[in-house]
Amino acid sequence: MLRVKQEIIDEIVEHGRSEAPLEACGYLAEKDGVVCKCIAMKNIDASPVHYSMDPAQQFGAIRSCRAEGLAIRAVYHSHPETAAHPSAEDIKLAYDPALSYVIVSLEESSPTINSFIIKNDKVSSEQIEIIRAEKMTTTITADVFQNLRGIGCPMNLVKTKVAFSKMQSGQILGLILDNGPPINNVPRSVIREGHEVLSQEQLDDGAWSLLIRKA
Amino acid sequence: MIDFTEEQLERYSRHILLDDVGVDGQEKLLQAKVLIVGAGGLGSPAALYLAAAGVGTIGIIDSDSVEISNLQRQIAHFTKDIGVFKVDSAAEKMQAINPDITVRTYKEYLCAANITKIIAGYDFIIDGTDNFPTKFLVNDACIFTGIPFSHGGILRFNGQTMTVVPGESACYRCSFREAPPPDAVPSCAQAGVLGAIAGMLGTIQATEALKYITGVGELLTNGLLTFDARTLTFRKINLARQKSCPVCGEEPSITHLVDAEQSVCELKSEPVAAPC
Ligand SMILES: [Zn+2]
């Protein structure tokens, strides 16, 4: 199992797209069992179908990882025009069985990422677990909190207005709103009434957490 | 501050959602007291809408009982109510729409002797009678007590209404000095009336009451709104407060309440004109 932070996945895709139509390559470094760093390397082959890293840059990357307390966990590269599976050349050049080989395919409009372990020319695929970014911990706390999970439109707005009516100007109302029409409508209405939406974050269950300052 | 129940929040949600009404406006409505004079053509829709809106206390005064000829336009009354006091019939419907409110009924004919006592404590009055003596009596009593009111009248295909805020805007007498002599103007009973225009006018009067209570918008003061349902033409005639007005002017000649030429209080068995 390869555990990777969501933002690293985003960086790999972005690197692949920025090099296309050439293949992009690089290292993934981990700490505490989670890949948390993407080290973009130069593809000295400058080819759309294969890649090689610059040995000097490889040593530099390994050194700086060590200095940061990170360990190289995987090699990644992009397939601009083909599927996310190792090519014959990829298998032949996979020299380190301790590393995972991550391939991002940019063939389709939404990229695909797969990870492989390649030992003695034998390829086995490896599961990737994407670790979502931790929620930003906000320093603002709500003076009044309303959990409007399961409350549809327009009663969620009615209850929001009732909550505001009991608050002083400048106080903060914390709201939990369902995804869909509630998150699409309630913030718009409170903004129209002059209140200020300070933050809006989606929770794991799809509902939204908002902080709103009363006008 | 009222703590709305879940049921109240749902019942009044469409008011609370309005930016200009909101929680505060609904609270004002629940605390307001409105008197409706006449449980007829105008009073019926006004009573039903004010009850639905959650006006906390609604008084309704009428000495008549429901007759079959009323049912063409007095929509608070049903066929089963024939013979029942109009105020009892109306109160039953108002409470059925909204058990949240208090309805006070008065089975009396409004006259100079009882009007001051009856209107005391109300925030707004809806005049839904169609006899001129009572219209002038309501105007004068409201000017004396400072209670705002909505005047309204309908006949045939026409309606007219104005809102009076005593001491601020033109009163009914500023424009219409005194009641026409009896029989100079036909009543609905003689001339007929298109039933639906009672709803058109009564709901305008209810709207004015709601606006006054919540403070939303501008009232129909210093202007008479008239319409002709045949062409559906609405017209607003500007009116101004008159220094020479006999009741709200600088030197008023009317300083106490008197019943008009017919002493309607003594005519209970045969009212001058049945309220439309
Ligand atoms: Zn006047």
PDB file of C-alpha atoms in Angstrom, chain A residues 25-133:
ATOM      1  CA  CYS A  25       9.804  12.037 -13.797  1.00  0.00           C
ATOM      2  CA  GLY A  26      10.696  12.427 -10.170  1.00  0.00           C
ATOM      3  CA  TYR A  27      10.920  10.943  -6.678  1.00  0.00           C
ATOM      4  CA  LEU A  28       8.294  10.629  -3.972  1.00  0.00           C
ATOM      5  CA  ALA A  29       9.577  10.914  -0.417  1.00  0.00           C
ATOM      6  CA  GLU A  30       7.792   9.743   2.705  1.00  0.00           C
ATOM      7  CA  LYS A  31       7.772  10.416   6.401  1.00  0.00           C
ATOM      8  CA  ASP A  32       5.908   8.277   8.940  1.00  0.00           C
ATOM      9  CA  GLY A  33       4.650   6.035   6.159  1.00  0.00           C
ATOM     10  CA  VAL A  34       2.973   8.787   4.126  1.00  0.00           C
ATOM     11  CA  VAL A  35       4.347  10.329   0.930  1.00  0.00           C
ATOM     12  CA  CYS A  36       4.562  14.009   1.699  1.00  0.00           C
ATOM     13  CA  LYS A  37       7.049  15.321  -0.830  1.00  0.00           C
ATOM     14  CA  CYS A  38       7.232  15.301  -4.606  1.00  0.00           C
ATOM     15  CA  ILE A  39      10.691  15.951  -6.003  1.00  0.00           C
ATOM     16  CA  ALA A  40      10.479  16.836  -9.685  1.00  0.00           C
ATOM     17  CA  MET A  41      13.500  15.656 -11.679  1.00  0.00           C
ATOM     18  CA  LYS A  42      14.730  16.534 -15.117  1.00  0.00           C
ATOM     19  CA  ASN A  43      14.100  13.928 -17.830  1.00  0.00           C
ATOM     20  CA  ILE A  44      17.446  14.081 -19.552  1.00  0.00           C
ATOM     21  CA  ASP A  45      16.064  11.897 -22.379  1.00  0.00           C
ATOM     22  CA  ALA A  46      13.561  14.661 -23.155  1.00  0.00           C
ATOM     23  CA  SER A  47      11.422  11.989 -24.791  1.00  0.00           C
ATOM     24  CA  PRO A  48       7.681  11.415 -25.001  1.00  0.00           C
ATOM     25  CA  VAL A  49       8.121   7.639 -24.497  1.00  0.00           C
ATOM     26  CA  HIS A  50      10.941   7.108 -21.980  1.00  0.00           C
ATOM     27  CA  TYR A  51      12.837   8.890 -19.269  1.00  0.00           C
ATOM     28  CA  SER A  52      16.190   8.960 -17.484  1.00  0.00           C
ATOM     29  CA  MET A  53      17.189  10.952 -14.457  1.00  0.00           C
ATOM     30  CA  ASP A  54      20.357  12.982 -14.190  1.00  0.00           C
ATOM     31  CA  PRO A  55      22.631  11.101 -11.723  1.00  0.00           C
ATOM     32  CA  ALA A  56      23.957  14.310 -10.177  1.00  0.00           C
ATOM     33  CA  GLN A  57      20.429  15.530  -9.526  1.00  0.00           C
ATOM     34  CA  GLN A  58      19.525  12.081  -8.104  1.00  0.00           C
ATOM     35  CA  PHE A  59      22.283  12.292  -5.494  1.00  0.00           C
ATOM     36  CA  GLY A  60      21.278  15.831  -4.627  1.00  0.00           C
ATOM     37  CA  ALA A  61      17.654  14.753  -4.090  1.00  0.00           C
ATOM     38  CA  ILE A  62      18.622  11.799  -1.907  1.00  0.00           C
ATOM     39  CA  ARG A  63      20.920  14.019   0.179  1.00  0.00           C
ATOM     40  CA  SER A  64      18.347  16.703   0.761  1.00  0.00           C
ATOM     41  CA  CYS A  65      15.733  14.098   1.679  1.00  0.00           C
ATOM     42  CA  ARG A  66      18.011  12.678   4.309  1.00  0.00           C
ATOM     43  CA  ALA A  67      18.612  16.145   5.700  1.00  0.00           C
ATOM     44  CA  GLU A  68      14.848  16.650   6.048  1.00  0.00           C
ATOM     45  CA  GLY A  69      14.311  13.272   7.685  1.00  0.00           C
ATOM     46  CA  LEU A  70      12.537  11.929   4.605  1.00  0.00           C
ATOM     47  CA  ALA A  71      13.065   8.646   2.770  1.00  0.00           C
ATOM     48  CA  ILE A  72      12.703   8.039  -0.965  1.00  0.00           C
ATOM     49  CA  ARG A  73       9.653   5.846  -1.334  1.00  0.00           C
ATOM     50  CA  ALA A  74       8.884   5.780  -5.047  1.00  0.00           C
ATOM     51  CA  VAL A  75       9.884   6.864  -8.534  1.00  0.00           C
ATOM     52  CA  TYR A  76       7.163   8.436 -10.592  1.00  0.00           C
ATOM     53  CA  HIS A  77       6.866   9.312 -14.237  1.00  0.00           C
ATOM     54  CA  SER A  78       4.161  10.334 -16.650  1.00  0.00           C
ATOM     55  CA  HIS A  79       2.689   8.708 -19.722  1.00  0.00           C
ATOM     56  CA  PRO A  80       1.433  11.642 -21.775  1.00  0.00           C
ATOM     57  CA  GLU A  81      -0.299   9.521 -24.439  1.00  0.00           C
ATOM     58  CA  THR A  82      -0.615   5.994 -23.015  1.00  0.00           C
ATOM     59  CA  ALA A  83      -2.223   4.150 -20.123  1.00  0.00           C
ATOM     60  CA  ALA A  84      -0.867   4.087 -16.565  1.00  0.00           C
ATOM     61  CA  HIS A  85       0.926   0.758 -16.982  1.00  0.00           C
ATOM     62  CA  PRO A  86       4.672   0.093 -17.147  1.00  0.00           C
ATOM     63  CA  SER A  87       6.081  -0.180 -20.665  1.00  0.00           C
ATOM     64  CA  ALA A  88       8.614  -2.878 -21.507  1.00  0.00           C
ATOM     65  CA  GLU A  89      11.348  -0.285 -21.101  1.00  0.00           C
ATOM     66  CA  ASP A  90       9.920   0.855 -17.723  1.00  0.00           C
ATOM     67  CA  ILE A  91      10.159  -2.747 -16.501  1.00  0.00           C
ATOM     68  CA  LYS A  92      13.680  -3.188 -17.810  1.00  0.00           C
ATOM     69  CA  LEU A  93      14.913   0.025 -16.171  1.00  0.00           C
ATOM     70  CA  ALA A  94      13.239  -0.572 -12.811  1.00  0.00           C
ATOM     71  CA  TYR A  95      16.469  -1.217 -10.983  1.00  0.00           C
ATOM     72  CA  ASP A  96      15.335  -0.920  -7.359  1.00  0.00           C
ATOM     73  CA  PRO A  97      12.817  -3.507  -6.088  1.00  0.00           C
ATOM     74  CA  ALA A  98      12.529  -1.600  -2.783  1.00  0.00           C
ATOM     75  CA  LEU A  99      10.906   1.354  -4.514  1.00  0.00           C
ATOM     76  CA  SER A 100       7.411   1.661  -5.935  1.00  0.00           C
ATOM     77  CA  TYR A 101       6.972   2.806  -9.507  1.00  0.00           C
ATOM     78  CA  VAL A 102       4.170   5.327  -9.875  1.00  0.00           C
ATOM     79  CA  ILE A 103       2.816   6.125 -13.307  1.00  0.00           C
ATOM     80  CA  VAL A 104       0.422   8.936 -14.083  1.00  0.00           C
ATOM     81  CA  SER A 105      -1.445   8.684 -17.367  1.00  0.00           C
ATOM     82  CA  LEU A 106      -2.540  11.937 -18.968  1.00  0.00           C
ATOM     83  CA  GLU A 107      -4.191  10.094 -21.833  1.00  0.00           C
ATOM     84  CA  GLU A 108      -7.696  11.011 -20.689  1.00  0.00           C
ATOM     85  CA  SER A 109      -8.848  14.418 -19.499  1.00  0.00           C
ATOM     86  CA  SER A 110      -8.966  13.146 -15.917  1.00  0.00           C
ATOM     87  CA  PRO A 111      -5.579  11.637 -15.051  1.00  0.00           C
ATOM     88  CA  THR A 112      -5.094   8.090 -13.737  1.00  0.00           C
ATOM     89  CA  ILE A 113      -2.404   7.151 -11.233  1.00  0.00           C
ATOM     90  CA  ASN A 114      -1.223   3.626 -10.549  1.00  0.00           C
ATOM     91  CA  SER A 115       1.588   2.261  -8.453  1.00  0.00           C
ATOM     92  CA  PHE A 116       3.614  -0.879  -9.214  1.00  0.00           C
ATOM     93  CA  ILE A 117       6.234  -3.000  -7.574  1.00  0.00           C
ATOM     94  CA  ILE A 118       8.660  -4.403 -10.123  1.00  0.00           C
ATOM     95  CA  LYS A 119      10.849  -7.295  -9.028  1.00  0.00           C
ATOM     96  CA  ASN A 120      12.937  -9.366 -11.444  1.00  0.00           C
ATOM     97  CA  ASP A 121      10.913  -8.065 -14.390  1.00  0.00           C
ATOM     98  CA  LYS A 122       7.713  -9.157 -12.624  1.00  0.00           C
ATOM     99  CA  VAL A 123       5.120  -6.416 -12.212  1.00  0.00           C
ATOM    100  CA  SER A 124       2.560  -6.395  -9.415  1.00  0.00           C
ATOM    101  CA  SER A 125       0.244  -3.497  -8.819  1.00  0.00           C
ATOM    102  CA  GLU A 126       0.104  -1.728  -5.514  1.00  0.00           C
ATOM    103  CA  GLN A 127      -2.880  -0.050  -3.908  1.00  0.00           C
ATOM    104  CA  ILE A 128      -2.684   3.719  -3.396  1.00  0.00           C
ATOM    105  CA  GLU A 129      -4.351   5.333  -0.433  1.00  0.00           C
ATOM    106  CA  ILE A 130      -4.875   9.062  -0.827  1.00  0.00           C
ATOM    107  CA  ILE A 131      -4.672  10.974   2.427  1.00  0.00           C
ATOM    108  CA  ARG A 132      -6.871  14.084   2.270  1.00  0.00           C
ATOM    109  CA  ALA A 133      -5.495  17.326   3.598  1.00  0.00           C
TER     110      ALA A 133
END
